[in-house]
Coordinates of C-alpha atoms (C1' of nucleotides) in Angstrom, one line a residue:
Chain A
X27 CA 27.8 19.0 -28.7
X28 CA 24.9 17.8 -31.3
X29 CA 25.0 19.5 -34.6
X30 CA 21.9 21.4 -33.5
X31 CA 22.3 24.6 -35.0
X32 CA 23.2 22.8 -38.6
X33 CA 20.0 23.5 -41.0
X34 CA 19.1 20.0 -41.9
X35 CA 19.9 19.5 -45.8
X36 CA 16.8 19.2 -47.9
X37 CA 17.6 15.8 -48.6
X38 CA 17.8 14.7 -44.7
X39 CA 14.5 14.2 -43.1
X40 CA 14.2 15.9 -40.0
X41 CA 13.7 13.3 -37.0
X42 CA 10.6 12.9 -36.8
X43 CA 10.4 11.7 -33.5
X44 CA 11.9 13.4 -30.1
X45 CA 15.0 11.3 -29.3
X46 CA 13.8 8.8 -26.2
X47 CA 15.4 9.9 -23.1
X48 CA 14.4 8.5 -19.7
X49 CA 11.5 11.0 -19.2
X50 CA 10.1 10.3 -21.8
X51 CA 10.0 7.0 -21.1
X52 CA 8.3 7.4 -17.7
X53 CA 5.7 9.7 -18.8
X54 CA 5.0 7.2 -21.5
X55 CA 4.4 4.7 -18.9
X56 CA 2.5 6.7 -16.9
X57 CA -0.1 7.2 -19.6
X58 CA -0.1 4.1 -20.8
X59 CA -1.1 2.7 -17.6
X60 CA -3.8 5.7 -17.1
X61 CA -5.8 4.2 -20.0
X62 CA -5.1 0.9 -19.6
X63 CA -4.0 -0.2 -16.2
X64 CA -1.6 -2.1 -15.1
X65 CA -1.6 -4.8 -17.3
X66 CA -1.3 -3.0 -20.7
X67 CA 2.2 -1.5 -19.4
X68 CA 4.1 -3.8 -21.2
X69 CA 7.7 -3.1 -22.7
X70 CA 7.0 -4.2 -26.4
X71 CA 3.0 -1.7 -25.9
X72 CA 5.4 0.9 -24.4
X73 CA 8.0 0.6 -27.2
X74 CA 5.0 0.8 -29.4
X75 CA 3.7 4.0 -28.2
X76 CA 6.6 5.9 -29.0
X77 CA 7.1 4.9 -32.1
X78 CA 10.2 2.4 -31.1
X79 CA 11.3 -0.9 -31.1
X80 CA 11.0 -2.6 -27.5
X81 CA 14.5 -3.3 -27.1
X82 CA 15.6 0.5 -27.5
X83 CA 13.9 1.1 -24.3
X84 CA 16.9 -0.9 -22.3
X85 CA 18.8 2.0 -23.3
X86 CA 17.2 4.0 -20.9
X87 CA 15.7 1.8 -18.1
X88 CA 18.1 -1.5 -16.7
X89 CA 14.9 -3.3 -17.2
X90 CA 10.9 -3.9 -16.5
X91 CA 11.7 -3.7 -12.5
X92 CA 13.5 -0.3 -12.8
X93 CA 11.1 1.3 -14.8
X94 CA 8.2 0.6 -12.9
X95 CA 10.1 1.9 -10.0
X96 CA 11.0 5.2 -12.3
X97 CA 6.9 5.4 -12.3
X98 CA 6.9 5.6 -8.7
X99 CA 9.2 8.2 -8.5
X100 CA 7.1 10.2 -11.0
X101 CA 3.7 9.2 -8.7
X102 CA 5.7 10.8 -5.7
X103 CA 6.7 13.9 -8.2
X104 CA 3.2 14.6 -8.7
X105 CA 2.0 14.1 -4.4
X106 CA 4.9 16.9 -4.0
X107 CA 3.2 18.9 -6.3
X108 CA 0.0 18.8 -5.3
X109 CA 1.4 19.2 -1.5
X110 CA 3.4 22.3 -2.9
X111 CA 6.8 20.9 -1.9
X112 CA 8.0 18.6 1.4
X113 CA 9.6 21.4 3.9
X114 CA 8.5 20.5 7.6
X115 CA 7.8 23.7 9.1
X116 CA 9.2 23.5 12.5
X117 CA 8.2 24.1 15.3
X118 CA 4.1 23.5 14.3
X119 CA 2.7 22.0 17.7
X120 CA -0.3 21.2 15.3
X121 CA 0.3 18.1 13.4
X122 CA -2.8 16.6 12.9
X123 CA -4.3 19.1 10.4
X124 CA -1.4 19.0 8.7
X125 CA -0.8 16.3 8.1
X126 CA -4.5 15.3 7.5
X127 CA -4.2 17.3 4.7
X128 CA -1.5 16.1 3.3
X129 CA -2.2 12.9 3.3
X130 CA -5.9 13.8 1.3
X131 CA -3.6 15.8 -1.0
X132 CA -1.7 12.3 -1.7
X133 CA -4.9 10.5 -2.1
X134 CA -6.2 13.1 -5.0
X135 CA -2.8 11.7 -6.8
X136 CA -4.0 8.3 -6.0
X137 CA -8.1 9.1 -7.6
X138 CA -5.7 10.5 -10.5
X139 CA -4.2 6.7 -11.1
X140 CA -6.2 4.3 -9.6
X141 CA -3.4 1.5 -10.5
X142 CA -1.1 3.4 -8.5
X143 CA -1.9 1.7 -5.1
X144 CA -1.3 -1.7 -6.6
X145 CA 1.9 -0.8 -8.3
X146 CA 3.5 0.6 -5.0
X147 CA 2.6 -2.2 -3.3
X148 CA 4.7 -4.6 -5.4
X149 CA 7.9 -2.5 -5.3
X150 CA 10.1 -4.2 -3.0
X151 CA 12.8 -1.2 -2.6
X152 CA 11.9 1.7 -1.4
X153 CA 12.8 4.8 -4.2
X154 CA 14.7 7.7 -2.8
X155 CA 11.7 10.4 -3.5
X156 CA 9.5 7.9 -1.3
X157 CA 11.8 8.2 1.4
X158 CA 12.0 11.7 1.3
X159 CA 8.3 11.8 1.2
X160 CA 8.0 9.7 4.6
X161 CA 11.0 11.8 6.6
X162 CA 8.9 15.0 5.9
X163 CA 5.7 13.1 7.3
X164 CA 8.2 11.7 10.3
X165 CA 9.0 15.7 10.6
X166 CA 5.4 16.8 11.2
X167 CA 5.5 14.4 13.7
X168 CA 8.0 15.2 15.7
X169 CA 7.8 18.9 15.2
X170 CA 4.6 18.0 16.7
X171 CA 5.8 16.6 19.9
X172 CA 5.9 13.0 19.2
X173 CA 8.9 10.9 20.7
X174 CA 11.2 9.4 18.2
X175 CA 10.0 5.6 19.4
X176 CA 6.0 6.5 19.1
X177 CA 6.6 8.6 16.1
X178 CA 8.5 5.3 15.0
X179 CA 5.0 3.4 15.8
X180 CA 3.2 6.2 13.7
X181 CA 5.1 5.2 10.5
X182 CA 4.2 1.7 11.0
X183 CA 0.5 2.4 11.9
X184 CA 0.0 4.6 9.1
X185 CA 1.9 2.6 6.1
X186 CA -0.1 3.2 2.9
X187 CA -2.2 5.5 4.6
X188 CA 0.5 8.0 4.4
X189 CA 0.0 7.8 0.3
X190 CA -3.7 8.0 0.8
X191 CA -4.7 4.4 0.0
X192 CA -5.7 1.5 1.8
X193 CA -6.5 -2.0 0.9
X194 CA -10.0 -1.7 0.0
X195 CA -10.8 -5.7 -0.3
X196 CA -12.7 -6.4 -3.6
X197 CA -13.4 -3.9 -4.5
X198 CA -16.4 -4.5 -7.4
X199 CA -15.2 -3.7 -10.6
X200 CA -17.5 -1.6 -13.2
X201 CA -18.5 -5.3 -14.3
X202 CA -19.8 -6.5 -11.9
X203 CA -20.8 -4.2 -9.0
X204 CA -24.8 -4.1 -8.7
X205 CA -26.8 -3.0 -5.9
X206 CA -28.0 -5.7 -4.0
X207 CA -31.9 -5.8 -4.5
X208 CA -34.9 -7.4 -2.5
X209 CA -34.0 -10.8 -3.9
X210 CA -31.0 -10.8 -3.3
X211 CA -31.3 -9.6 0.3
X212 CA -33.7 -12.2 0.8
X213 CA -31.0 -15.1 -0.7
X214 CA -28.4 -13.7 1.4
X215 CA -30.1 -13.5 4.5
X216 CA -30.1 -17.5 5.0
X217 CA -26.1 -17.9 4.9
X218 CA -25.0 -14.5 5.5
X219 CA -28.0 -13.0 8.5
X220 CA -26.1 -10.2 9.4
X221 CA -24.5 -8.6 6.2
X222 CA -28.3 -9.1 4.9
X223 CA -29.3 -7.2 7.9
X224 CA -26.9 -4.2 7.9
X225 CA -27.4 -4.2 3.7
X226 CA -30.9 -4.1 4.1
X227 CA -30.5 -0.7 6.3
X228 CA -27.8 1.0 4.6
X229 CA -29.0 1.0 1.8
X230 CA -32.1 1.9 2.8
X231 CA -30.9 4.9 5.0
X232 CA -28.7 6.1 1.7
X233 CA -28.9 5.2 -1.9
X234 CA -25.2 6.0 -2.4
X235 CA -23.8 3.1 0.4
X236 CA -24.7 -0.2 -0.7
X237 CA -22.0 -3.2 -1.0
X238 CA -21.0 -2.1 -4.5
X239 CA -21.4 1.4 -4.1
X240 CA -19.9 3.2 -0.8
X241 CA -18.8 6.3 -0.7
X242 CA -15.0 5.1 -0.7
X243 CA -13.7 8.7 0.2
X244 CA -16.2 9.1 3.3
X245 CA -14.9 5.5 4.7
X246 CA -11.1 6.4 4.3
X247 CA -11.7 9.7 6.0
X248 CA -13.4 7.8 9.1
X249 CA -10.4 5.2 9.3
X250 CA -7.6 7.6 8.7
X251 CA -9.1 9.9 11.8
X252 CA -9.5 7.0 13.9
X253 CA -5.8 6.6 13.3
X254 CA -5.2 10.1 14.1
X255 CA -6.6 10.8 17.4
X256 CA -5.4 7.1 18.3
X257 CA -2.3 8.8 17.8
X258 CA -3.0 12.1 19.0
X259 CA -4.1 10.7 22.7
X260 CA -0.9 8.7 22.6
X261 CA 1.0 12.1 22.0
X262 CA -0.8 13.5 25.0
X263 CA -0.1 10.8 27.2
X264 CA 3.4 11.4 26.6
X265 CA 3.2 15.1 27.6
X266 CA 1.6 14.2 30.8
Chain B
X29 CA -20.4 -47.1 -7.9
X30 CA -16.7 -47.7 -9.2
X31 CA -15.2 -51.2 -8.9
X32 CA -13.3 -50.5 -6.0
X33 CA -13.6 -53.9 -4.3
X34 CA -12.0 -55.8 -6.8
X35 CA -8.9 -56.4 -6.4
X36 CA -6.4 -55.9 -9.6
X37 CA -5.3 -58.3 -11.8
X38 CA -1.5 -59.4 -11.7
X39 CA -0.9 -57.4 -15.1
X40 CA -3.1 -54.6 -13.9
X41 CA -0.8 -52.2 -12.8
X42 CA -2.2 -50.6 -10.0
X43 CA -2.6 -46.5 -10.5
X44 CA 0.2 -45.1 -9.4
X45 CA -1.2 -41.7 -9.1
X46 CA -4.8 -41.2 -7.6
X47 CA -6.8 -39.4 -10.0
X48 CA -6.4 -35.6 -10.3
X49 CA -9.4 -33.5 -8.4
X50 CA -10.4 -29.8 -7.5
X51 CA -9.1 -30.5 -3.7
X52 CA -5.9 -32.2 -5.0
X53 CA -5.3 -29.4 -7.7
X54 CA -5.8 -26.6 -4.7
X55 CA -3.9 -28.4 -2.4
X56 CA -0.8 -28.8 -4.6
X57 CA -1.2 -25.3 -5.6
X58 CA -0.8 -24.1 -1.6
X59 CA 1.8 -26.2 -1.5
X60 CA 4.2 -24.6 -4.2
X61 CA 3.6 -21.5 -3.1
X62 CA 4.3 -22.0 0.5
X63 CA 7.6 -23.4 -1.3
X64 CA 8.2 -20.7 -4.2
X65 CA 6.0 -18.2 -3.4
X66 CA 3.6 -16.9 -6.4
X67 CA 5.9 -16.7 -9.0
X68 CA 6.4 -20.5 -8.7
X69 CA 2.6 -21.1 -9.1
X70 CA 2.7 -21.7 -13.0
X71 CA 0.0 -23.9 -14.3
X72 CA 2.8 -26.0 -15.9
X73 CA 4.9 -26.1 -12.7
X74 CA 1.8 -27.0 -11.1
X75 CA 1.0 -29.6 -13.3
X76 CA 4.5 -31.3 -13.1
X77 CA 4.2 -31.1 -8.9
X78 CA 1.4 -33.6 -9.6
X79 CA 2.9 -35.6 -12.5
X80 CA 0.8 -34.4 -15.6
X81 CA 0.3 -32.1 -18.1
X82 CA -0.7 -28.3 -17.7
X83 CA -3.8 -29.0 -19.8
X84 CA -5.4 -31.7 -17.7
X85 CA -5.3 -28.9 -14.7
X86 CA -7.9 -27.7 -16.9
X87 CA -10.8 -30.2 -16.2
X88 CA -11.2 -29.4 -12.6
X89 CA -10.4 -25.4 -12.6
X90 CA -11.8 -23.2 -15.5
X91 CA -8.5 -21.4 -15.3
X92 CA -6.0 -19.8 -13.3
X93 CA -8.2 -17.3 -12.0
X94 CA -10.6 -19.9 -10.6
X95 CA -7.2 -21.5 -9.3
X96 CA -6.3 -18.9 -7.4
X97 CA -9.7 -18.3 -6.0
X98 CA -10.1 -21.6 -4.7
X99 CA -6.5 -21.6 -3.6
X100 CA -8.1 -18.5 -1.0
X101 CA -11.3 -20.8 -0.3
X102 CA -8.3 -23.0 1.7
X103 CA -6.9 -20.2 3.4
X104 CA -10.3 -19.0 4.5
X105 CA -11.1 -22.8 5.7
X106 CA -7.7 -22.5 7.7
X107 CA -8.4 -19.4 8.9
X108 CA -11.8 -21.2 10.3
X109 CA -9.6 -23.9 11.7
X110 CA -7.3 -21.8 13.8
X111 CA -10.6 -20.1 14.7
X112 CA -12.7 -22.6 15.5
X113 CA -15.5 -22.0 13.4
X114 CA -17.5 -19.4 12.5
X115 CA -20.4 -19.3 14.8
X116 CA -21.3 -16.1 16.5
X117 CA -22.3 -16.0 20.2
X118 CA -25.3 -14.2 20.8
X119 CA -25.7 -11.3 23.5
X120 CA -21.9 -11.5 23.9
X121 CA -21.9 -7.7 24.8
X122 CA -17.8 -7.6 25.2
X123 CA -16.8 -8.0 21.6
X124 CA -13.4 -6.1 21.6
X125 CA -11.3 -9.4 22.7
X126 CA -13.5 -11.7 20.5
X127 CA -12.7 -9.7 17.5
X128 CA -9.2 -8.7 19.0
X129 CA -8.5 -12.8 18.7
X130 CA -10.2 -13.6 15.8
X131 CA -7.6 -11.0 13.7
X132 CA -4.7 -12.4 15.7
X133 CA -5.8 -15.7 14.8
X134 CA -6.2 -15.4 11.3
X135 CA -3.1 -13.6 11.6
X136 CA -1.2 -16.7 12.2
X137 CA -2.6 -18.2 9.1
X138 CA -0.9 -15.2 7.2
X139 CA 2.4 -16.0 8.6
X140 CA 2.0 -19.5 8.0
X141 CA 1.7 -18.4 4.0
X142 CA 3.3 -15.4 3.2
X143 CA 2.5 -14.9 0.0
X144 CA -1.7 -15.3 1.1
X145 CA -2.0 -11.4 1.7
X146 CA -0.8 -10.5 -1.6
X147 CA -2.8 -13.0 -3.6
X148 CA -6.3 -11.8 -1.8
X149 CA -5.5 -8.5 -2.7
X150 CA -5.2 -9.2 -5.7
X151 CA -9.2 -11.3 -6.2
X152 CA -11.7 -9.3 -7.6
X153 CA -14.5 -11.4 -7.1
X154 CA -15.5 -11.9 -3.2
X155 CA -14.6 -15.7 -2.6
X156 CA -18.1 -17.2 -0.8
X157 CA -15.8 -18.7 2.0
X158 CA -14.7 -15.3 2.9
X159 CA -18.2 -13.7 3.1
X160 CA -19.1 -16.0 5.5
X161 CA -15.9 -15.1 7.5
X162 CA -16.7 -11.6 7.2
X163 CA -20.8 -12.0 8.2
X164 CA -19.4 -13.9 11.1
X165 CA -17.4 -10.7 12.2
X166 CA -20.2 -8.0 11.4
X167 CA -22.2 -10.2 14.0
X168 CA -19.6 -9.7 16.5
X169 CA -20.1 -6.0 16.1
X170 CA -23.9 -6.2 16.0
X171 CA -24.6 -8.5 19.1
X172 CA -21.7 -6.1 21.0
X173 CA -24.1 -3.0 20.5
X174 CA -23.1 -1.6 17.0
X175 CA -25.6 0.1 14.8
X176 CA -25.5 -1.4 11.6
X177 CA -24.8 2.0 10.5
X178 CA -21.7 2.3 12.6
X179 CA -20.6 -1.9 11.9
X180 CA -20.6 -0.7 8.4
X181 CA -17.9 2.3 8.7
X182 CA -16.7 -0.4 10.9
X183 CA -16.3 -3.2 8.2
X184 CA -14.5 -0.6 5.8
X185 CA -11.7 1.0 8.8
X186 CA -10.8 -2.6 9.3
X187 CA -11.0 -4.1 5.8
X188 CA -7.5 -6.3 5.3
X189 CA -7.1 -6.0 8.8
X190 CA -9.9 -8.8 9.8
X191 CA -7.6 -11.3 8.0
X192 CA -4.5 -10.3 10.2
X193 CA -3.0 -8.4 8.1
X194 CA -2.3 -4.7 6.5
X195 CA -0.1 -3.4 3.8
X196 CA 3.3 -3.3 4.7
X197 CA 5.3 -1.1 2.3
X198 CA 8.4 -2.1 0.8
X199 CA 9.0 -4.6 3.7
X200 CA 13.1 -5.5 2.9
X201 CA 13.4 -8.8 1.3
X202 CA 16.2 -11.3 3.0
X203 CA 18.3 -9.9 0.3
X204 CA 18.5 -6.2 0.7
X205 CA 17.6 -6.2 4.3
X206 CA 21.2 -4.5 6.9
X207 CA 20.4 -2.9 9.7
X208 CA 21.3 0.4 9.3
X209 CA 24.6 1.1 10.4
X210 CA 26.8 4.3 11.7
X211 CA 28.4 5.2 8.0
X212 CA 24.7 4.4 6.6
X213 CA 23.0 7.0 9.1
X214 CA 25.6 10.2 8.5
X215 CA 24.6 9.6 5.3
X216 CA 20.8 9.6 5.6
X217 CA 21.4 12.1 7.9
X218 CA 21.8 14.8 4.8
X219 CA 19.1 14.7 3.2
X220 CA 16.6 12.4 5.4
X221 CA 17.3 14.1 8.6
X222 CA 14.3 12.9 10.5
X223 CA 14.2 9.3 9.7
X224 CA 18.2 9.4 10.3
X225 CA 17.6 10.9 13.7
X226 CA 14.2 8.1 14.5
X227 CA 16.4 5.2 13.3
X228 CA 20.0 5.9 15.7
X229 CA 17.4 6.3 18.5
X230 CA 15.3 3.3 18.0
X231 CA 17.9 1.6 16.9
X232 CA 19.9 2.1 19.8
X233 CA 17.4 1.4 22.4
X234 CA 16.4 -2.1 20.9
X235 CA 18.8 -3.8 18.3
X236 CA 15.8 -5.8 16.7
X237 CA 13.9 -2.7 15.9
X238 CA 15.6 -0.9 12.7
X239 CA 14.3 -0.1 10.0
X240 CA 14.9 -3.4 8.4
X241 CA 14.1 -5.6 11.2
X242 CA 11.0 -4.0 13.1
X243 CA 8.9 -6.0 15.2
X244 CA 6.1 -6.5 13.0
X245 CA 3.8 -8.2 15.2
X246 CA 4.0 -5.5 17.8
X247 CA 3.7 -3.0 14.9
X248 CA 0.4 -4.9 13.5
X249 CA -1.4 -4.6 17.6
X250 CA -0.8 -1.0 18.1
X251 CA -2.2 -0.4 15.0
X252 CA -5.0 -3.0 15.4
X253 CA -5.8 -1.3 19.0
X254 CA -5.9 2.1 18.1
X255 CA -8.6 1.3 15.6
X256 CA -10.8 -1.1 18.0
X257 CA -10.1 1.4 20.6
X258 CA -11.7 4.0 17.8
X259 CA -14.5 1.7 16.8
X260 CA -15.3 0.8 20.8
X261 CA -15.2 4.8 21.4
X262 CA -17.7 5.3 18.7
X263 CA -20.0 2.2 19.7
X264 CA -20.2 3.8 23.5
X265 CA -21.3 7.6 21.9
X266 CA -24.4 5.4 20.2
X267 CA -25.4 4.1 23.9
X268 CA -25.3 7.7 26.0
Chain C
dA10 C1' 25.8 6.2 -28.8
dC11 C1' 21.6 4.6 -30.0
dC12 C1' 18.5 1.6 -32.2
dT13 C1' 17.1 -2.9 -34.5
dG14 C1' 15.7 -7.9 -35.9
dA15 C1' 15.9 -12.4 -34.7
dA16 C1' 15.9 -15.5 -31.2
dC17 C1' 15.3 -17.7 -26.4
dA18 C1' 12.9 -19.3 -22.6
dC19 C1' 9.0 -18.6 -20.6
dC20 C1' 3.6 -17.6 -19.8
dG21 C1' -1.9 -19.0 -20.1
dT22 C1' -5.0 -21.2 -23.1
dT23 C1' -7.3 -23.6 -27.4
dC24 C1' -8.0 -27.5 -30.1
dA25 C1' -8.1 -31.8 -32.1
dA26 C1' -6.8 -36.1 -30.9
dG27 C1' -6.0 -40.0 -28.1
dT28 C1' -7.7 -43.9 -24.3
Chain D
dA22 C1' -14.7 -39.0 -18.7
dC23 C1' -10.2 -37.8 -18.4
dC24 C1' -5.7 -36.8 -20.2
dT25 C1' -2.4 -35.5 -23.9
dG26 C1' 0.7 -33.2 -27.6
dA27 C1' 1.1 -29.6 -30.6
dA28 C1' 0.2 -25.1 -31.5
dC29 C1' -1.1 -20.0 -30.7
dA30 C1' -0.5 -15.5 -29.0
dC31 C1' 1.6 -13.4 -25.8
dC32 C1' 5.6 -12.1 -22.1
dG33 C1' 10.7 -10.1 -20.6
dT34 C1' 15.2 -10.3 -22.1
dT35 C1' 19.8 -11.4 -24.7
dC36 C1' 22.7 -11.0 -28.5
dA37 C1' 24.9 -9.8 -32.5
dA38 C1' 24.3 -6.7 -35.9
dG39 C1' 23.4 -2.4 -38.0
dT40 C1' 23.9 3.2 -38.4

DNA sequence: ACCTGAACACCGTTCAAGT
DNA sequence: ACCTGAACACCGTTCAAGT
């Protein structure tokens, strides 16, 4: 097709940049957002990145809304690497450590791009890999035993927790996030008794769990298995 | 202190507008969103919705991140309204349908604003209303027989979930949003053979439970049960 | 077919000026 | 003390033009 095998003439400068294809594109995006969130993914900093004028990126992406959904797709790329592929095995009566562990797999994605959660959240169509992704967690369910109507209740249940995030509610950022001290205890304690209380003994009892500092990974794991055998006795009940 | 008691002069025309405060300026500002959602909360749409300029928003917020944060100082307040305040009653050892209709009531100030969920996420900064909310329901916990250990794990399972509501992923906008239909599910049915198979069950057993058109509300209990059933579980291993 | 420059209609915010 | 107009530095996106 291209004139590919065609030594370039002396005079013609070999292209010095890789033509931009979609993928290029994406992965551009992806590390742009890596080092600078969210809000330094814009089309003219993208453009700019790789060498290009912001316009020639329309060529590849319909616009901003489709390439942030092309991130996605690259984010659900990467969980289906790291859960080495989406096959349901069938036939597994034991779904909960499965799918446990898939769901921690997805959450090391998330650790990888913390502005991931955020972004998902604000796509309001579902991509197609997602949907693959959440008819092979469906699967473990209902290999597992689940009924199509309380697997159906799983789904709901579980949302984001599928992807390995969860809302976590201000979370401090770097700026601002200090352990609360004796002062402060002592300030808070007058409008707010009992978060001064349970402060004053967490933090006590560990270093590592004060407001600004809990160990995020320790809480998800205690909500996610809640959710799990909440699900799990339902299961049973079924068999019964 | 102003001359309020005298009454204007013929050519004194009376202000038509009342002067511009923090409690007008929030006010307004809930109200085009409840309208336009948060797209349509522009400082300079704002600032025509109240007949001035975008620049004399200025003197009452510092900027539109203070806006938005005082815009969630209403919600909470309205959240203490449908509650009826934030007291906590002591030695009230049966704190599962306390909590259970503090969540649904502050649920119902969600669905009132739609777009409130999204915009809390989206605070970094703790908004003072919303600690007191929050201290309010750690005291639940506590005078129901928590540890303050255990209230704290607490605090982070239920996190969004205090204010009613949770992340719902890619919930179909009016636009996009058919129930799935025969042709649509032979389709699925390839390559999402799971889903396809949850979706003709459910669907066929009640028509207002597709995929587009779940019952959110019922979805938002069971999960809200299984986890105070969790929590309650936990809280009864500390007494034996 | 792919990329470009200029332009358009928006943002939040600053600043000097008005009353 | 409060409000204003013009301006600045950004956005995403359209369009006609280049090669």
């Amino acid at each position: 097709m291209s004139p590919v095998a065609i030594a370039p003439a002396p005079d013609e400068q070999p292209p010095v940049r890789a033509p931009l294809t979609r993928e290029r594109v994406l992965r551009a995006a992806t590390a742009l957002a890596d080092t600078g969130g969210i809000p330094a993914l814009t089309m003219r900093n993208l453009a700019q990145s790789l060498g290009v004028e912001a316009m020639s990126l329309y060529h590849h992406v319909a616009n901003k809304e489709a390439l942030l959904d092309g991130v996605v797709e690259m984010l659900v790329a990467e969980v289906e690497d790291e859960i080495g592929g989406f096959t349901v095995e069938s036939g597994v009566a034991d779904w909960m450590p499965v799918m446990r562990g898939r769901v921690l797999a997805a959450r090391r994605v998330m650790l990888r791009h913390r502005w991931a959660p955020t972004l998902i959240e604000t796509r309001t169509n579902m991509p197609a890999a997602l949907l693959r992704y959440f008819d092979s967690m469906l699967g473990i369910l209902i290999e597992g035993g689940f009924s199509n109507d309380l697997a159906h209740h799983a789904m709901h249940a579980m949302g984001s927790r599928f992807l390995g995030f969860d809302q976590e509610l201000f979370k401090p950022n770097a700026a601002g996030s200090e352990s609360p001290n004796a002062a402060m205890l002592v300030d808070l304690a007058a409008h707010l008794p009992y978060l001064a209380a349970m402060l004053a003994e967490v933090a006590h009892d560990d270093p590592d769990t004060t407001l600004g500092w809990c160990n995020d990974q320790a809480e998800f794991e205690f909500m996610l298995d809640i959710l799990l055998e909440g699900l799990e006795r339902r299961r049973a009940r079924l068999a019964s």
